[in-house]
CSV table of C-alpha atoms in Angstrom, one decimal:
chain,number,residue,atom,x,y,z
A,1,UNK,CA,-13.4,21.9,-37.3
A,2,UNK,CA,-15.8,24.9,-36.6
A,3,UNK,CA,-13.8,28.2,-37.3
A,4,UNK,CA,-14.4,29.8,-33.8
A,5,UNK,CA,-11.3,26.9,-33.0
A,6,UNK,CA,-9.2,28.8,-34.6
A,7,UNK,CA,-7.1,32.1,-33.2
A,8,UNK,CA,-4.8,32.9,-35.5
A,9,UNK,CA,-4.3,33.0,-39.4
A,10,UNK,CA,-0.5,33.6,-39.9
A,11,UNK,CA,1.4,35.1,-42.3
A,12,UNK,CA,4.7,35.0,-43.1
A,13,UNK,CA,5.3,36.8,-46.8
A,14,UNK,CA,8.8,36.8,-48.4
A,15,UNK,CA,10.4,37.5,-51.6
A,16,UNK,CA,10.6,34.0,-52.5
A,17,UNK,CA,7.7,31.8,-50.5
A,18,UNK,CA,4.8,33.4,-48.6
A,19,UNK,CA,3.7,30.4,-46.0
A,20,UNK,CA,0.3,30.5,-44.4
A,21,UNK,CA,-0.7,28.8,-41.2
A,22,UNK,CA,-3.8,28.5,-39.1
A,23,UNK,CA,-3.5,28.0,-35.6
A,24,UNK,CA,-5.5,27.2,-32.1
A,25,UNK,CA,-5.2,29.1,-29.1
A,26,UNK,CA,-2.9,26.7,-27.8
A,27,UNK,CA,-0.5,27.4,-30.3
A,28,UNK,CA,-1.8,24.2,-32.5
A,29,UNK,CA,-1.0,25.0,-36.0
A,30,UNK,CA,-4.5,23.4,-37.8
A,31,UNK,CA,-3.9,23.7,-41.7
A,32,UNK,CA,0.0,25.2,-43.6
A,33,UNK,CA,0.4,26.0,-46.7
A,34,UNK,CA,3.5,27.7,-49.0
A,35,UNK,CA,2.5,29.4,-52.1
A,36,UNK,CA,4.0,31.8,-54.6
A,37,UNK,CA,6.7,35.1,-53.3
A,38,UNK,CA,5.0,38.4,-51.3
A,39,UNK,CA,6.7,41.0,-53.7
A,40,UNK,CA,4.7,44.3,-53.3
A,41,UNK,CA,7.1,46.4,-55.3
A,42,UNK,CA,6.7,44.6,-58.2
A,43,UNK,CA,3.0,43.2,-58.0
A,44,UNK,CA,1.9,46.2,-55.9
A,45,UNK,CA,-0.4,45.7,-52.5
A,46,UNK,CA,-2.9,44.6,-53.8
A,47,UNK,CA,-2.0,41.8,-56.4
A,48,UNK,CA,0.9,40.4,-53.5
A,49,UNK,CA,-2.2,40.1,-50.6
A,50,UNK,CA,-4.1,38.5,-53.7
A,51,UNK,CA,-1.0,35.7,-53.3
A,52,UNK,CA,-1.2,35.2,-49.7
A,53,UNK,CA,-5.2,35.1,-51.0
A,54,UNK,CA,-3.9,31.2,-52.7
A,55,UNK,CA,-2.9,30.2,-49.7
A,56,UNK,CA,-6.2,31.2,-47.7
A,57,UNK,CA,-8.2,29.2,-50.3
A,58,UNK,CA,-6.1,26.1,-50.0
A,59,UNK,CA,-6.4,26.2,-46.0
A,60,UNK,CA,-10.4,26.6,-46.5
A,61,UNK,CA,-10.4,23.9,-48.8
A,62,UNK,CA,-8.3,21.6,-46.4
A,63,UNK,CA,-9.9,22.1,-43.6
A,64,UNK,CA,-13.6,22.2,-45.3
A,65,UNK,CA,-14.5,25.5,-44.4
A,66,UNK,CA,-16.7,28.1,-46.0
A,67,UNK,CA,-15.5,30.6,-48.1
A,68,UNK,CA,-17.8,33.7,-46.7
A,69,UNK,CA,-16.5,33.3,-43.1
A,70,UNK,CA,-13.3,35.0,-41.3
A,71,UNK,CA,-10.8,32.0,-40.2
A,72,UNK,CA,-9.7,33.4,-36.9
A,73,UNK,CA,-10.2,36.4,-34.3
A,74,UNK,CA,-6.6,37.7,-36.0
A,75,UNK,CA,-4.5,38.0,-38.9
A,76,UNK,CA,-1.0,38.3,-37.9
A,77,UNK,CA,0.7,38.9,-41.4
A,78,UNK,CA,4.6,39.5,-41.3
A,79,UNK,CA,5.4,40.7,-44.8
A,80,UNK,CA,8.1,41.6,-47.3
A,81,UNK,CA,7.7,45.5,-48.1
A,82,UNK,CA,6.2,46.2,-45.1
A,83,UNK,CA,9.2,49.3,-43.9
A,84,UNK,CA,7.8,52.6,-43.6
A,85,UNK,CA,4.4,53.0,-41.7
A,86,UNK,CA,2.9,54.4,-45.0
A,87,UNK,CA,3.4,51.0,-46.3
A,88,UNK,CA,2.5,49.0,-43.3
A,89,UNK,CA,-0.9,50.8,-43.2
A,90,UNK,CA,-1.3,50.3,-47.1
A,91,UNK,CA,-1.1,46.5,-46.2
A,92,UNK,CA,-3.4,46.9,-43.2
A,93,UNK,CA,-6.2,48.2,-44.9
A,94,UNK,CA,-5.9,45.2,-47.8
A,95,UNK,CA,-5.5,42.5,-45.6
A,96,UNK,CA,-8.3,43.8,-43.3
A,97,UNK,CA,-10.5,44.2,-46.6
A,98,UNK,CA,-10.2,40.2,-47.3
A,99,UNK,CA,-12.3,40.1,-44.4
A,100,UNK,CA,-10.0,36.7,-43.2
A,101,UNK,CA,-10.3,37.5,-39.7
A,102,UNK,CA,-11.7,39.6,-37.1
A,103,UNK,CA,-8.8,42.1,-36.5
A,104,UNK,CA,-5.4,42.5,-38.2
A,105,UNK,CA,-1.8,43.1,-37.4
A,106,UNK,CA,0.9,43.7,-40.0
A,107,UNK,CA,4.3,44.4,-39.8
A,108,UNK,CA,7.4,43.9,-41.2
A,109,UNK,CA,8.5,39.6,-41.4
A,110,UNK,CA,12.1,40.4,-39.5
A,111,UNK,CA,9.6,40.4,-36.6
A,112,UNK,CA,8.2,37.0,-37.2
A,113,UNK,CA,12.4,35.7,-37.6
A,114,UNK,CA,12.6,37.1,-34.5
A,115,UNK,CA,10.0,35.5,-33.0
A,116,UNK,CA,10.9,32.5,-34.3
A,117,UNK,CA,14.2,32.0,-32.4
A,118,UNK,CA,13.1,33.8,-28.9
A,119,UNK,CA,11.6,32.2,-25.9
A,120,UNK,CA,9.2,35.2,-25.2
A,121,UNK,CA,7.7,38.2,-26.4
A,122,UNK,CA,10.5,40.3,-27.0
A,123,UNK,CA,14.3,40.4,-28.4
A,124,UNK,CA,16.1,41.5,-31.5
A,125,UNK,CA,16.9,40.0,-34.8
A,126,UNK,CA,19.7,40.3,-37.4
A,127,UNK,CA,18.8,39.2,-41.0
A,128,UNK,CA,21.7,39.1,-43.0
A,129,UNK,CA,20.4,37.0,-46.7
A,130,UNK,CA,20.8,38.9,-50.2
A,131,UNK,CA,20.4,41.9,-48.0
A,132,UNK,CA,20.3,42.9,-44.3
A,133,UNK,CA,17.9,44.5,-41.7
A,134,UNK,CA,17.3,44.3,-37.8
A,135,UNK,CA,14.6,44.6,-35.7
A,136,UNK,CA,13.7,44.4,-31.9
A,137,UNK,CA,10.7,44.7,-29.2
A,138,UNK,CA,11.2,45.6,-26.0
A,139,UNK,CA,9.7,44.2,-22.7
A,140,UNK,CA,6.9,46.9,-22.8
A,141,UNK,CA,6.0,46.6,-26.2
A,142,UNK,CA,8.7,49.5,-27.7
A,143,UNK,CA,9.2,48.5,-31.5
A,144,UNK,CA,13.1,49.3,-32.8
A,145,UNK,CA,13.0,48.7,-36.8
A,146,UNK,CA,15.6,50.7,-40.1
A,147,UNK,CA,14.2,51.1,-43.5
A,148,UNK,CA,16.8,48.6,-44.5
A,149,UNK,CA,16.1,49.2,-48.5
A,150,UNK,CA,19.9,48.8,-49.8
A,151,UNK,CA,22.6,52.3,-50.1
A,152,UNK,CA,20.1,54.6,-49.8
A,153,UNK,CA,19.5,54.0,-45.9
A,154,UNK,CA,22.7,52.9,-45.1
A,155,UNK,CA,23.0,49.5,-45.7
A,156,UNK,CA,25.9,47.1,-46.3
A,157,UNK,CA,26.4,43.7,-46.2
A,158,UNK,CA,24.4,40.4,-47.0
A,159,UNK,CA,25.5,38.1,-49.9
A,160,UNK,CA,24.9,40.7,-52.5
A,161,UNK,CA,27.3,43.2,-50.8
A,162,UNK,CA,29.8,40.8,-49.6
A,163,UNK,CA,30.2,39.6,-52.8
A,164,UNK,CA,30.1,42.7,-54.6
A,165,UNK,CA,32.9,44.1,-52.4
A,166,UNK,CA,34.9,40.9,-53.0
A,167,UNK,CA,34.4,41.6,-57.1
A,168,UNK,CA,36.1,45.5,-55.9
A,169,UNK,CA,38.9,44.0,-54.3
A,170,UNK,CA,39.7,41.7,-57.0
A,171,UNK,CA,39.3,44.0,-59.8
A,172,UNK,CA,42.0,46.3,-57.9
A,173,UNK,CA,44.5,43.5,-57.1
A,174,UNK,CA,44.5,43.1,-60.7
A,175,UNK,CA,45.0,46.6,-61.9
A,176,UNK,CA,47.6,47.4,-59.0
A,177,UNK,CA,45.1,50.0,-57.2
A,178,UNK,CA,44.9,47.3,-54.5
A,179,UNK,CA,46.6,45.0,-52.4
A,180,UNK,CA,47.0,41.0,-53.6
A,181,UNK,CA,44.3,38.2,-53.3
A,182,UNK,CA,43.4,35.1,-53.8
A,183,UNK,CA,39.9,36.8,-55.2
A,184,UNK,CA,41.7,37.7,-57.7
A,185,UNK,CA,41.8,34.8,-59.5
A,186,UNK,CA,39.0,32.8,-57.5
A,187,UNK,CA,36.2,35.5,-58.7
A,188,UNK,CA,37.0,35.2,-61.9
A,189,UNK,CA,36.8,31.9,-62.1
A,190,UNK,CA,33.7,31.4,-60.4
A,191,UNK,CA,32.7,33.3,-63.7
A,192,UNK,CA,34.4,31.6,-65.9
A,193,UNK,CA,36.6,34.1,-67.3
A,194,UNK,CA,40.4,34.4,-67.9
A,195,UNK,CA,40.7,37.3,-65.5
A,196,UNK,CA,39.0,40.2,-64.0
A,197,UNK,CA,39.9,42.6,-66.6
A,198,UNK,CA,37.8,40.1,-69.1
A,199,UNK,CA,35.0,39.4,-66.3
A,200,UNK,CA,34.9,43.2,-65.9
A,201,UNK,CA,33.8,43.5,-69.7
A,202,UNK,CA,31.4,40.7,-69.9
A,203,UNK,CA,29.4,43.0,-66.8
A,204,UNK,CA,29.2,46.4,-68.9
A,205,UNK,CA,28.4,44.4,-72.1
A,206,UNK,CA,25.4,42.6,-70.4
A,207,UNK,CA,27.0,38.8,-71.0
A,208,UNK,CA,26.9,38.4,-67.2
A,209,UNK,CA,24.4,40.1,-65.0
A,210,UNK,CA,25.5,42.5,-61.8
A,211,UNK,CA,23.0,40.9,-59.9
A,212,UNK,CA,25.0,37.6,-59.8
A,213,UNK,CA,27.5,39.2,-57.0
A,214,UNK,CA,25.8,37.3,-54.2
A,215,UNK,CA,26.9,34.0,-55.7
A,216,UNK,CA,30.4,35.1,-54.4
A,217,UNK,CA,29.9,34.7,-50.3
A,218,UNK,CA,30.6,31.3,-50.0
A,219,UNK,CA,33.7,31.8,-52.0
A,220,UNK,CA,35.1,34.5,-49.6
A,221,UNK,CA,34.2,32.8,-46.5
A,222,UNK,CA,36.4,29.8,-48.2
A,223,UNK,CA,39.4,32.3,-49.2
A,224,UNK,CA,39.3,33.4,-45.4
A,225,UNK,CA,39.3,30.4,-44.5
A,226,UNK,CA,42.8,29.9,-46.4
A,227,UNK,CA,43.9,33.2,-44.2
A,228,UNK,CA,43.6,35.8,-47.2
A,229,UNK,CA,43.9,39.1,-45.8
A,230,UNK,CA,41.9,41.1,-48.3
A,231,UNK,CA,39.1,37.9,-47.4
A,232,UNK,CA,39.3,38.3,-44.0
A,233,UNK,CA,38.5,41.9,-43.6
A,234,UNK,CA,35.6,41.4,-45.9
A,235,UNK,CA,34.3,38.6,-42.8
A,236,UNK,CA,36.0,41.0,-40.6
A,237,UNK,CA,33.8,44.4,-41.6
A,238,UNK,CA,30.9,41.7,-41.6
A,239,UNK,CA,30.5,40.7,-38.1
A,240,UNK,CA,31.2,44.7,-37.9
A,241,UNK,CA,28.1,45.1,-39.6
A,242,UNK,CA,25.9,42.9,-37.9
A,243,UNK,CA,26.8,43.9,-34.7
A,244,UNK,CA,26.3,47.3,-35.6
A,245,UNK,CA,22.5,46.8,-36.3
A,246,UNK,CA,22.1,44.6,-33.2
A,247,UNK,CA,24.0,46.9,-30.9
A,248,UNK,CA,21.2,49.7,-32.5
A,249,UNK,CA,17.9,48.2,-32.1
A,250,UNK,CA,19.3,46.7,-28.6
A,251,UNK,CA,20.6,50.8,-27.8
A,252,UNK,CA,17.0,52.1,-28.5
A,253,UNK,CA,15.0,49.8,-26.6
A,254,UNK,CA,17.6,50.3,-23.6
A,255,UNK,CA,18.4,46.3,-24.1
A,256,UNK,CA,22.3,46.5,-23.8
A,257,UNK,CA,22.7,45.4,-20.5
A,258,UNK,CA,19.8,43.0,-20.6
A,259,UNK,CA,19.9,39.2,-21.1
A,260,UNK,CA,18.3,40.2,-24.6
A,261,UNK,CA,17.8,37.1,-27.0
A,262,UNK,CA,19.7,37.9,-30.3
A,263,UNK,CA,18.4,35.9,-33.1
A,264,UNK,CA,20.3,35.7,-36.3
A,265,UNK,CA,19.2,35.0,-39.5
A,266,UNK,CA,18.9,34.3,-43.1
A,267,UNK,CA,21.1,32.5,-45.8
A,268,UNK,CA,24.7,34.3,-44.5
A,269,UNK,CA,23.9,33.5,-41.0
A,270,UNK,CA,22.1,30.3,-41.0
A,271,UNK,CA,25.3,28.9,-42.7
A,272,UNK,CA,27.0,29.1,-39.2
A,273,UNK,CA,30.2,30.3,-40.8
A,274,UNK,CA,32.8,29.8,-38.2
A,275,UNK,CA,35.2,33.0,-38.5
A,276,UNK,CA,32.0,34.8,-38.9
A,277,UNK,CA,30.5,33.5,-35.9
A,278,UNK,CA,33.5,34.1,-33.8
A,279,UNK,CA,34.0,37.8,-35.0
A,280,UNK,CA,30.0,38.2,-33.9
A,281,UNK,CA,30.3,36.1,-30.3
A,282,UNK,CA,33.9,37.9,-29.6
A,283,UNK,CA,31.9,41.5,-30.3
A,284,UNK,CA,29.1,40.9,-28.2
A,285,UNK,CA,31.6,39.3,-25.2
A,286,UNK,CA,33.1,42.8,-25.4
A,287,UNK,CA,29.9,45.4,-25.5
A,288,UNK,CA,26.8,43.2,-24.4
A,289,UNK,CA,27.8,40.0,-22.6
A,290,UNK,CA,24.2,39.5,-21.1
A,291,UNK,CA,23.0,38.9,-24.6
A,292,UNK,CA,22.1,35.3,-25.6
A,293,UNK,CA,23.4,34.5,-29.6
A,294,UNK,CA,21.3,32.0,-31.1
A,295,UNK,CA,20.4,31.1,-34.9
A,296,UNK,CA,17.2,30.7,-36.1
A,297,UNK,CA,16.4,27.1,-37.0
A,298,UNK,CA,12.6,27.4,-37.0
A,299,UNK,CA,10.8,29.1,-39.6
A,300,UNK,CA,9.3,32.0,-39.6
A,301,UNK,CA,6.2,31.2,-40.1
A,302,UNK,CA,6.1,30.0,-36.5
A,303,UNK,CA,6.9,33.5,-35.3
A,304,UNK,CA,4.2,35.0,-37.1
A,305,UNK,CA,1.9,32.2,-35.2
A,306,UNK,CA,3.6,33.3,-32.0
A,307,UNK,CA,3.1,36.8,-32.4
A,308,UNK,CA,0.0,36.8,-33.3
A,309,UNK,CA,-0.8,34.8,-29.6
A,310,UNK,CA,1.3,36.9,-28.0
A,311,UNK,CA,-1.3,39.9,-29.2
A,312,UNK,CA,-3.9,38.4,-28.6
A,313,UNK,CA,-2.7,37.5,-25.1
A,314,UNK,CA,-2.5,41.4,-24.3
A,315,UNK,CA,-6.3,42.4,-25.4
């Protein structure tokens, strides 16, 4: 394969997998490869572009091409860390320096979920995972995007915060501060303890680690299901939530009243949870019924292919 076959290097860097693709013009992915996580605030710029680096060496390698060449005419690279502008033009100026490919794009990898699950150029996405974030492009290129880095810029939700608001209300159906709950007793068995009051101890004392709340969603999606009211308004404030940064990024970009594609993903969402699901579709009957739900089943990875066409198709 002579490299001037190929139009795009893709990139498509998360926190756990960074997945690298090389595609044709006509959309023909040529050589994909998964390698380690895209983590730039813990390896910094440089050292995470250095991962996505594996996974440029093992296409060349494939595909038998030299190592002193770019791949493609651009590098679309949809990465983890990539929320302010300062960041995304930190990233730009690495990735450009790898000398990969003729020009570079880089941007934030909601865009390439996004992209993933629409039909064209443009939409909105809704990642709800361990955290939560949104993004959107309009018809005429207008970008809608949050910080989306936890408290500090608003945030709640995703599995760490539902389950972390499921630990609250159990802790205070236990005390009497709050109203009863089958989390009561279902939390503190998930972690193995006699009751919260003990779970509660084993936290501050370091025996079980904070960062383990996110192992509770599937439990309170399983007490709603039983018709818990204290699990129920945690599904309830949920689809609140998610609507919430849809209904932004759609509000921006003047996309309320269009027939906008609204793709959903991530771990919460992908799981299709059905009183979830409803409390989303009955939200967006009320305040954007044009809009078309769907859930990402593609990866990523293809969006960042996609995206990079679709710039290429407007130069």
């Amino acid at each position: 394969m002579g490299v001037t076959r190929a139009a795009v290097l893709a990139i498509d860097g998360g926190n756990s997998k960074t997945e690298v693709a090389l595609a044709a013009a006509d959309g023909t992915v040529l050589a994909c490869v998964r390698v380690g996580g895209f983590t730039p605030y813990l390896d910094g710029v440089p050292g995470s572009v250095s991962v996505a680096a594996q996974g440029v060496a093992l296409i060349r390698a494939e595909l038998g091409l030299p190592a002193d060449e770019p791949l493609a005419d651009l590098l679309a690279a949809y990465v983890a860390g990539a929320d302010f502008p300062v960041e995304v033009d930190a990233l730009t100026a690495e990735f450009a320096a790898r000398g990969w490919a003729r020009r570079t794009v880089v941007d934030n990898d909601a865009f390439a979920l996004m992209r993933s699950g629409t039909s064209r150029p443009w939409g909105v996405a809704v990642v709800c995972g361990a955290g939560m974030n949104a993004v959107g492009i309009a018809p005429d290129g207008r970008h809608a995007r949050f910080p989306a880095i936890g408290v500090v810029s608003g945030d709640w939700g995703g599995g760490a915060g539902i389950g972390e608001t499921a630990h609250w209300f159990a802790v205070r159906a236990e005390d009497g501060r709050g109203a009863p709950t089958v989390l009561r007793k279902a939390v503190a068995e998930h972690f193995e303890c006699a009751s919260m009051a003990e779970l509660v101890e084993a936290i501050h004392f370091g025996r079980i680690a904070d960062d383990r709340f996110g192992e509770l969603a599937p439990l309170v999606f399983e007490v709603a299901g039983l018709g818990d009211e204290v699990a129920l308004s945690i599904v309830e404030r949920l689809a609140d939530e998610v609507c919430a940064w849809a209904f932004a990024a759609m509000g921006r970009l003047e996309l309320m009243d269009a027939d906008t594609e609204v793709v959903l993903g991530g771990g919460v969402l992908r799981a299709r949870q059905p009183l979830l699901m409803a409390g989303i579709e009955r939200r967006f009957a009320e305040r954007a019924p044009r809009a078309v739900l769907t859930v990402a089943d593609e990866r990523p990875i293809h969006g960042a292919v996609l995206l990079g066409l679709d710039e290429l198709a407007r130069r």
